[in-house]
Coordinates of C-alpha atoms and ligand atoms in Angstrom, one line a residue:
M1 CA -100.8 160.8 115.3
E2 CA -99.6 163.5 112.8
K3 CA -96.1 163.2 114.1
L4 CA -96.2 159.5 114.0
T5 CA -97.6 159.2 110.5
S6 CA -95.1 161.7 109.2
L7 CA -92.3 159.7 110.8
A8 CA -93.7 156.5 109.3
K9 CA -93.8 158.0 105.9
R10 CA -90.3 159.7 106.2
R11 CA -88.6 156.6 107.4
G12 CA -90.4 154.1 105.1
F13 CA -92.7 152.3 107.6
I14 CA -96.1 152.9 106.1
F15 CA -97.2 154.4 102.8
Q16 CA -100.7 155.0 101.4
S17 CA -101.6 152.3 98.8
S18 CA -101.4 153.5 95.2
E19 CA -100.3 156.9 96.5
I20 CA -99.1 158.2 93.1
Y21 CA -102.8 157.9 91.9
G22 CA -104.1 159.7 95.0
G23 CA -104.4 156.6 97.2
I24 CA -107.4 154.3 97.8
G25 CA -109.3 154.5 101.1
G26 CA -108.6 151.7 103.6
F27 CA -105.6 150.2 101.9
W28 CA -102.0 150.6 103.1
D29 CA -98.5 149.5 102.0
Y30 CA -95.6 148.7 104.4
G31 CA -92.3 150.2 103.3
P32 CA -88.8 148.8 103.8
L33 CA -88.8 149.3 107.6
G34 CA -92.5 148.6 108.0
V35 CA -92.3 145.2 106.4
E36 CA -89.4 144.2 108.8
L37 CA -91.4 145.5 111.8
K38 CA -94.6 143.7 110.9
R39 CA -92.7 140.5 110.0
N40 CA -90.9 140.6 113.4
L41 CA -94.2 141.1 115.1
K42 CA -95.8 138.1 113.3
E43 CA -92.7 135.9 113.9
A44 CA -92.8 136.8 117.6
W45 CA -96.4 135.8 117.8
W46 CA -95.8 132.5 115.9
R47 CA -92.8 131.8 118.0
D48 CA -94.4 132.6 121.4
M49 CA -97.8 131.0 120.6
V50 CA -97.0 128.1 118.3
S51 CA -93.4 126.9 117.5
G52 CA -91.8 128.0 120.7
H53 CA -94.7 126.9 122.9
D54 CA -93.7 124.2 125.4
D55 CA -96.3 121.5 124.8
L56 CA -94.7 119.1 127.2
A57 CA -95.1 121.3 130.3
T58 CA -98.2 121.5 132.4
L59 CA -99.0 125.2 132.5
P60 CA -100.0 127.0 135.6
G61 CA -103.7 127.6 135.7
A62 CA -104.4 125.3 132.8
P63 CA -106.0 121.9 133.2
S64 CA -103.4 119.9 131.1
P65 CA -100.5 120.3 128.6
Y66 CA -101.6 121.2 125.1
A67 CA -100.3 121.2 121.6
M68 CA -100.2 124.1 119.2
T69 CA -100.1 123.6 115.4
G70 CA -100.5 125.9 112.4
L71 CA -102.3 126.2 109.0
D72 CA -102.1 128.5 106.0
C73 CA -105.5 128.4 104.2
S74 CA -106.8 130.0 101.0
I75 CA -108.4 133.4 101.0
V76 CA -111.2 132.4 98.7
M77 CA -113.2 129.5 100.1
H78 CA -116.3 127.6 99.1
P79 CA -119.2 130.2 99.3
Q80 CA -121.2 127.8 101.5
V81 CA -118.6 128.3 104.2
W82 CA -119.9 131.9 104.7
K83 CA -123.5 131.0 104.5
V84 CA -123.2 128.3 107.2
S85 CA -120.9 130.4 109.4
G86 CA -123.5 133.2 109.5
H87 CA -121.3 135.8 107.8
Y88 CA -123.4 135.9 104.6
D89 CA -126.5 136.9 106.6
L90 CA -125.1 138.7 109.6
F91 CA -121.8 140.3 108.7
H92 CA -123.3 143.7 108.1
D93 CA -122.9 147.2 109.4
L94 CA -125.7 149.7 109.5
L95 CA -124.9 152.7 107.3
V96 CA -126.4 156.1 107.5
D97 CA -126.0 158.8 104.8
C98 CA -126.5 162.6 105.1
R99 CA -128.5 163.8 102.1
T100 CA -127.6 167.5 102.7
E101 CA -125.9 169.2 99.7
G102 CA -122.3 170.0 100.6
C103 CA -122.2 167.3 103.3
K104 CA -123.2 163.9 101.8
A105 CA -121.2 162.2 104.5
R106 CA -121.5 158.5 105.3
F107 CA -121.4 157.1 108.9
R108 CA -121.6 153.7 110.6
A109 CA -124.8 154.0 112.6
D110 CA -123.0 152.8 115.8
H111 CA -120.3 155.4 115.3
I112 CA -122.7 158.4 115.2
P113 CA -122.6 159.1 118.9
T114 CA -118.8 159.5 118.7
S115 CA -118.6 161.1 115.2
Q116 CA -118.6 164.8 114.2
C117 CA -121.0 166.5 111.9
P118 CA -118.8 167.6 109.0
L119 CA -120.8 170.9 108.7
K120 CA -120.6 171.6 112.5
P121 CA -117.9 169.6 114.1
S122 CA -119.0 170.5 117.7
R123 CA -122.2 168.5 117.0
H124 CA -122.8 164.8 116.3
P125 CA -124.4 163.9 112.9
G126 CA -128.1 164.5 113.1
E127 CA -127.8 167.3 115.7
H128 CA -127.2 170.3 113.3
D129 CA -130.4 171.9 111.8
K130 CA -129.1 171.2 108.3
C131 CA -128.6 167.4 108.9
D132 CA -130.8 165.2 106.8
L133 CA -129.9 161.6 107.7
T134 CA -131.3 158.5 106.0
E135 CA -132.7 155.6 108.0
P136 CA -129.9 153.0 108.8
R137 CA -129.4 150.5 105.9
E138 CA -127.6 147.2 106.0
F139 CA -124.3 147.0 104.2
S140 CA -122.4 143.7 103.7
L141 CA -118.8 143.9 104.8
M142 CA -117.8 140.9 102.6
F143 CA -116.0 141.7 99.3
K144 CA -117.5 139.7 96.5
T145 CA -115.6 138.2 93.6
N146 CA -116.3 135.7 90.8
V147 CA -114.4 132.4 90.4
G148 CA -113.9 131.2 86.8
A149 CA -115.0 132.6 83.5
L150 CA -118.7 133.0 84.2
F151 CA -119.7 136.2 85.9
D152 CA -123.1 135.1 87.2
P153 CA -124.5 134.3 90.7
S154 CA -123.3 130.7 90.4
S155 CA -119.7 131.8 90.3
E156 CA -119.9 134.2 93.2
A157 CA -117.4 133.9 96.0
Y158 CA -116.0 136.1 98.8
L159 CA -112.7 137.3 100.1
R160 CA -112.5 135.9 103.7
P161 CA -113.5 138.4 106.4
E162 CA -111.7 136.3 109.0
T163 CA -109.0 133.6 108.9
A164 CA -110.9 131.5 111.5
Q165 CA -113.2 129.6 109.1
G166 CA -110.2 128.0 107.2
I167 CA -109.2 126.5 110.5
F168 CA -112.7 125.1 111.3
V169 CA -113.2 123.5 107.9
N170 CA -109.7 121.8 108.3
F171 CA -110.4 120.6 111.8
K172 CA -110.7 116.9 110.7
N173 CA -107.7 117.2 108.4
V174 CA -105.5 118.3 111.3
L175 CA -106.9 115.6 113.6
D176 CA -106.3 112.9 111.0
T177 CA -102.8 114.0 110.1
T178 CA -101.2 115.1 113.4
R179 CA -102.8 112.8 116.0
V180 CA -103.2 115.8 118.4
K181 CA -105.6 115.4 121.3
I182 CA -107.8 118.0 122.9
P183 CA -106.9 120.5 124.3
F184 CA -105.0 121.8 121.3
G185 CA -104.8 124.9 119.2
I186 CA -104.6 125.7 115.5
A187 CA -103.0 129.0 114.6
Q188 CA -103.1 131.0 111.3
I189 CA -101.7 134.3 110.2
G190 CA -103.2 135.7 107.0
K191 CA -105.0 138.5 105.1
S192 CA -108.6 139.2 105.7
F193 CA -110.8 141.7 103.9
R194 CA -113.8 143.8 105.0
N195 CA -115.4 146.5 103.0
E196 CA -115.5 148.9 105.9
I197 CA -118.0 151.8 105.5
T198 CA -115.6 154.2 107.1
P199 CA -112.0 153.1 107.1
R200 CA -110.2 155.5 109.4
N201 CA -107.6 156.2 111.9
Y202 CA -104.6 155.3 109.7
T203 CA -104.2 151.5 109.6
F204 CA -106.5 150.9 112.5
R205 CA -109.6 150.3 110.4
S206 CA -108.5 149.1 107.0
R207 CA -110.3 147.2 104.2
E208 CA -107.4 144.7 103.8
F209 CA -105.6 143.6 106.9
E210 CA -103.8 140.7 108.5
Q211 CA -105.1 138.6 111.4
M212 CA -103.2 136.3 113.8
E213 CA -105.8 133.9 115.0
I214 CA -105.8 130.8 117.2
E215 CA -108.8 128.4 117.4
F216 CA -108.3 126.5 120.6
F217 CA -110.3 123.2 120.9
C218 CA -111.1 122.0 124.3
H219 CA -113.6 119.9 126.3
P220 CA -116.7 121.9 127.1
A221 CA -116.2 121.2 130.9
N222 CA -112.9 123.1 130.8
S223 CA -113.7 125.8 128.3
Q224 CA -114.2 128.6 130.8
Q225 CA -110.9 127.9 132.4
W226 CA -109.2 128.0 128.9
Y227 CA -111.0 131.3 128.1
T228 CA -109.5 132.9 131.2
Y229 CA -106.1 131.4 130.4
W230 CA -106.0 132.7 126.9
R231 CA -107.3 136.1 127.8
D232 CA -104.6 136.6 130.4
R233 CA -101.9 135.1 128.3
R234 CA -102.6 137.3 125.3
F235 CA -102.7 140.4 127.5
A236 CA -99.3 139.5 128.9
W237 CA -97.9 139.1 125.4
Y238 CA -98.4 142.7 124.6
T239 CA -96.8 143.9 127.8
S240 CA -93.9 141.5 127.3
L241 CA -93.1 143.3 124.0
G242 CA -93.3 146.8 125.4
L243 CA -96.9 148.0 125.6
R244 CA -97.3 149.6 129.0
S245 CA -100.1 148.1 131.0
E246 CA -101.6 151.5 131.8
N247 CA -102.2 151.9 128.0
L248 CA -104.0 148.6 127.9
R249 CA -107.2 147.3 129.3
L250 CA -109.4 144.2 129.2
R251 CA -113.1 144.8 128.5
N252 CA -115.8 142.3 128.6
H253 CA -118.4 142.6 125.9
D254 CA -122.0 143.3 127.0
A255 CA -124.5 140.7 125.9
N256 CA -125.9 142.9 123.2
E257 CA -122.4 143.4 121.6
L258 CA -121.5 139.8 121.3
S259 CA -120.9 138.4 117.8
H260 CA -123.5 135.9 116.6
Y261 CA -121.1 133.0 117.4
S262 CA -119.9 134.2 120.8
C263 CA -120.9 133.1 124.3
G264 CA -118.5 135.6 125.8
T265 CA -115.8 137.9 124.5
A266 CA -113.1 140.1 126.2
D267 CA -111.4 142.7 124.1
I268 CA -107.8 143.7 124.7
E269 CA -107.8 147.4 124.1
Y270 CA -105.1 150.0 123.7
A271 CA -105.2 153.8 124.3
F272 CA -104.4 154.8 120.7
P273 CA -103.4 158.4 120.4
F274 CA -106.1 159.2 117.9
L275 CA -108.7 158.6 120.6
L276 CA -109.9 161.0 123.2
A277 CA -108.3 160.7 126.7
G278 CA -109.7 157.8 128.6
E279 CA -110.9 156.0 125.4
F280 CA -109.5 152.7 124.1
G281 CA -109.6 150.9 120.8
E282 CA -109.7 147.1 120.2
L283 CA -106.4 145.4 119.6
E284 CA -107.6 141.8 119.9
G285 CA -110.7 139.9 120.8
V286 CA -110.7 136.7 122.9
A287 CA -114.0 134.9 122.2
H288 CA -115.6 131.8 123.6
R289 CA -117.2 130.4 120.4
G290 CA -118.7 127.4 122.1
D291 CA -119.4 124.6 119.6
F292 CA -121.0 127.0 117.1
D293 CA -118.5 126.6 114.2
L294 CA -117.9 122.9 114.2
R295 CA -121.6 122.2 114.6
S296 CA -122.5 124.6 111.9
H297 CA -120.1 123.0 109.5
M298 CA -121.6 119.6 110.3
E299 CA -125.3 120.5 110.5
G300 CA -126.0 123.9 108.8
K301 CA -126.4 127.5 109.8
L302 CA -127.2 127.8 113.5
V303 CA -128.9 130.5 115.5
R304 CA -128.8 131.3 119.1
A305 CA -131.5 129.7 121.3
G306 CA -131.0 130.8 124.9
D307 CA -127.6 129.6 126.0
D308 CA -127.3 127.2 123.1
F309 CA -127.5 127.2 119.3
T310 CA -130.1 125.5 117.1
L311 CA -130.4 124.9 113.4
E312 CA -132.0 127.8 111.6
L313 CA -135.0 126.7 109.4
D314 CA -136.5 128.5 106.4
Q315 CA -140.3 129.0 105.9
Q316 CA -140.7 125.5 104.6
G317 CA -139.1 124.1 107.7
Q318 CA -135.9 123.2 105.9
P319 CA -132.3 124.2 107.1
R320 CA -131.7 127.7 105.9
Y321 CA -128.2 126.7 104.8
V322 CA -127.0 123.1 105.0
G323 CA -123.6 122.2 106.4
S324 CA -121.1 119.8 105.0
G325 CA -122.6 116.7 106.6
K326 CA -119.0 115.6 107.6
E327 CA -118.3 114.3 111.1
L328 CA -116.4 117.1 113.0
S329 CA -116.9 115.7 116.5
Y330 CA -114.1 114.2 118.5
F331 CA -113.8 111.0 120.5
D332 CA -112.3 111.8 123.9
D333 CA -110.6 108.5 124.8
Q334 CA -109.7 109.7 128.3
R335 CA -113.4 110.3 129.2
Q336 CA -114.6 107.7 126.7
E337 CA -117.2 110.0 125.2
R338 CA -117.9 111.7 121.8
I339 CA -118.1 115.5 122.0
V340 CA -118.1 118.5 119.8
P341 CA -115.2 120.5 121.3
H342 CA -115.6 124.1 122.4
V343 CA -113.5 126.8 120.9
I344 CA -111.6 129.6 122.5
E345 CA -110.4 132.1 119.9
P346 CA -107.8 134.8 120.6
S347 CA -108.0 136.9 117.4
A348 CA -105.4 139.6 117.0
G349 CA -104.8 142.1 114.2
A350 CA -101.2 142.3 112.9
D351 CA -101.8 145.8 111.6
R352 CA -103.4 147.1 114.7
A353 CA -100.7 145.6 116.9
T354 CA -98.0 147.1 114.6
L355 CA -99.7 150.5 115.0
A356 CA -99.9 150.1 118.8
F357 CA -96.2 149.2 119.1
L358 CA -95.3 152.2 116.8
C359 CA -97.5 154.6 119.0
E360 CA -95.9 153.2 122.2
A361 CA -92.4 153.4 120.8
Y362 CA -92.6 157.0 119.6
T363 CA -90.7 159.2 122.0
E364 CA -89.4 162.7 121.9
D365 CA -86.5 163.5 124.2
A366 CA -83.3 165.6 124.3
I367 CA -79.7 164.5 124.1
E368 CA -76.5 166.5 124.5
D369 CA -74.5 167.4 121.4
S370 CA -70.7 167.5 121.3
Q371 CA -70.8 171.0 123.1
G372 CA -73.0 169.6 125.8
K373 CA -76.1 171.5 124.6
P374 CA -79.4 169.6 124.7
Q375 CA -80.8 168.7 121.3
P376 CA -84.3 167.4 120.7
R377 CA -84.5 164.0 119.1
V378 CA -87.2 161.6 118.0
V379 CA -86.6 158.0 118.9
L380 CA -88.6 154.8 118.4
K381 CA -88.1 152.8 121.5
L382 CA -89.2 149.5 119.9
H383 CA -88.6 146.2 121.7
P384 CA -85.4 144.7 120.2
R385 CA -87.4 141.7 118.9
L386 CA -89.6 144.0 116.9
A387 CA -87.0 146.5 115.7
P388 CA -86.5 146.4 111.9
F389 CA -82.7 146.5 112.3
K390 CA -81.0 145.2 115.4
V391 CA -77.7 147.0 114.7
A392 CA -76.2 149.7 112.4
V393 CA -72.5 149.8 111.6
F394 CA -70.7 153.0 110.6
P395 CA -67.2 153.9 109.7
L396 CA -66.5 157.3 111.3
V397 CA -64.9 158.6 108.1
K398 CA -64.6 157.2 104.6
R399 CA -60.8 156.9 104.7
E400 CA -57.9 155.3 106.5
G401 CA -59.3 151.8 105.9
M402 CA -62.3 152.4 108.3
P403 CA -65.0 151.5 105.7
K404 CA -63.3 148.1 105.0
I405 CA -63.2 147.2 108.8
A406 CA -66.8 148.4 109.2
Q407 CA -68.0 146.3 106.2
D408 CA -66.2 143.2 107.6
I409 CA -68.1 143.8 110.9
Y410 CA -71.3 144.4 109.0
R411 CA -70.9 141.1 107.1
E412 CA -70.1 139.1 110.2
L413 CA -73.1 140.5 112.2
K414 CA -75.5 140.1 109.2
R415 CA -75.0 136.3 109.6
H416 CA -77.0 136.7 112.8
W417 CA -79.4 139.6 112.5
N418 CA -80.8 142.2 110.2
V419 CA -78.0 144.9 110.2
F420 CA -77.8 148.3 108.5
Y421 CA -74.6 149.8 107.0
D422 CA -74.2 153.5 106.6
E423 CA -71.2 155.7 105.7
T424 CA -72.9 158.9 104.5
G425 CA -73.3 162.1 106.4
S426 CA -72.1 163.1 109.9
V427 CA -72.0 160.4 112.4
G428 CA -74.5 162.4 114.6
R429 CA -77.0 162.4 111.7
R430 CA -76.5 158.7 111.2
Y431 CA -77.3 158.1 114.9
R432 CA -80.4 160.2 114.6
R433 CA -81.6 158.3 111.5
Q434 CA -81.2 155.0 113.4
D435 CA -82.9 156.4 116.5
E436 CA -85.9 157.3 114.3
S437 CA -85.8 153.8 112.8
G438 CA -85.8 152.1 116.2
T439 CA -82.3 150.4 115.8
P440 CA -81.3 149.4 119.3
F441 CA -77.5 149.5 118.8
C442 CA -75.0 151.4 116.6
I443 CA -71.4 150.5 116.1
T444 CA -68.8 153.0 115.0
V445 CA -65.4 152.2 113.7
D446 CA -63.0 155.1 114.4
S447 CA -59.2 155.8 114.7
Q448 CA -58.9 153.9 117.9
T449 CA -60.2 150.8 116.0
L450 CA -57.1 151.0 113.8
E451 CA -54.9 150.9 116.9
N452 CA -56.5 148.3 119.2
Q453 CA -59.4 146.6 117.2
T454 CA -62.1 148.1 119.5
V455 CA -65.3 150.0 118.4
T456 CA -67.9 152.0 120.1
L457 CA -71.3 150.4 120.8
R458 CA -74.1 153.0 121.4
D459 CA -77.3 152.2 123.1
R460 CA -80.4 153.8 121.4
D461 CA -82.3 154.6 124.5
T462 CA -79.6 155.8 126.9
T463 CA -77.2 157.0 124.0
I464 CA -74.4 155.7 126.2
Q465 CA -71.4 154.5 124.2
E466 CA -69.1 151.8 125.4
R467 CA -65.8 150.7 124.0
V468 CA -65.7 147.0 123.1
A469 CA -63.4 144.6 121.3
S470 CA -64.7 143.9 117.7
K471 CA -64.2 140.2 118.3
D472 CA -66.7 140.2 121.2
L473 CA -69.5 142.0 119.3
V474 CA -71.6 139.0 118.4
A475 CA -71.7 137.6 121.9
L476 CA -72.2 141.0 123.5
I477 CA -75.0 142.0 121.2
Q478 CA -76.6 138.6 121.6
E479 CA -76.5 139.0 125.4
K480 CA -78.0 142.5 125.2
L481 CA -80.7 141.6 122.8
T482 CA -81.8 138.7 124.9
A483 CA -81.7 140.8 128.1
Ligands
GAP501 N1 -112.4 135.6 114.0 C1 -112.9 136.7 114.9 C2 -112.7 138.0 114.4 O1 -112.4 138.2 113.2 P1 -112.8 140.5 115.0 O2 -112.9 141.1 116.4 O3 -113.8 140.9 114.0 O4 -112.9 139.0 115.3 C3 -110.3 140.3 115.2 O5 -111.4 140.8 114.5 C4 -109.1 141.4 115.1 O6 -108.9 141.7 113.7 C5 -109.5 142.7 115.7 O7 -109.3 142.7 117.1 C6 -108.5 143.7 115.0 O8 -107.3 143.6 115.6 C7 -108.5 143.0 113.6 N2 -109.4 143.7 112.7 C8 -110.7 143.6 112.5 N3 -111.2 144.4 111.6 C9 -110.1 145.2 111.2 C10 -110.0 146.2 110.3 N4 -111.0 146.7 109.5 N5 -108.7 146.8 110.1 C11 -107.7 146.3 110.8 N6 -107.8 145.3 111.7 C12 -109.0 144.7 111.9

């Protein structure tokens, strides 16, 4: 991780937020390369899950064709949303403090078995004779804010802890404006905020992060099939972009770990390098949310009752939090029945996925220098779809008209992709910089270019250079990127 974080800083992928003031725990900034990488990741997700999804085809293993559509909802929503959704009451972590002078550490109660005592790292918190831990206390993960000029309880609102609720409260708007029929999915990419007790492991657990969520609405009779479908499809998405399957696993939640809304969840987990060998960290959760959310937003806050949910009542027998009272059911004209659709939710973190792809891509190998001696190098073997720049263009030297030819090639390629131009330093150094940035191809204009309009095209992973005609570059690179 140290090597990766130092590369990410050196090359401008990820910076600590407000670094010149000493940083702020749990907040991160993406630098010039990081912003491209994360944008490419989000665009790949949107393309593969939403806009590029073939909604006319019948999919193998799926009961019928389905449509995918999108939303972009506000971060601050009506506070009743979070009361009814259960987040206001239940979105807590249990926190434990150590009272010992010189320690004063804070832990999430469920992390204690895997945490180290700061005074004696070979022990877990509570195991050292100096440990003096408090009883676990509830700590709300939602960031509070005030809306408008009055700073009193009536103006309190929250930064959303998940993007999902924006989708549920717009369910009827989408139905009314798009004429989609179940099964269909609504996708959203956006920021979420959680006041994590112990943000850690770089960007893995942050207080501000981006989610890529799909709420997939289907008939209850088919929901189990759709759950399996989405779980497998989302797993395959990560491998299609370069995560090796031996570094990934699917893990079903035990009944006691399920979120308050879930009737079944499988996590897609990755073997992040900050974990111990054999351990995995959550990349994405695929949850079966049943009809919990749509019913809550109609009726009021629900609680689990066996396999179902029922309205939670206060001591006077009134609903604890009332819903909107709006009709969020659906008339299934094929089956001629009114239902509350069930929801399958693949919920991914854009920051965790970015981190996983960076970890997977980080490679140390050796390549031969001009004297044939092996030289160590660091290379980011990012999938071309994710790579911040697809191509870099260099003139070998800054004379004999080479920069002009290289700039013309650069301008031409830039019409198609994100391309980098560099004419400073030795060409070997320029290659190394692009290797560390994950650029799949480098083009060099040299003296032969002046004679026959050919350039060298170097492959990042093999470092093999081929001589190609400048006029064929666009088609050739297109072919290689697609391959
Ligand atoms: N709507 C369901 C939901 O939010 P979650 O498992 O709490 O489910 C989904 O979050 C994904 O969001 C996680 O798998 C993870 O990738 C990302 N995520 C959650 N908390 C995060 C945090 N503190 N920092 C970075 N990513 C986080």
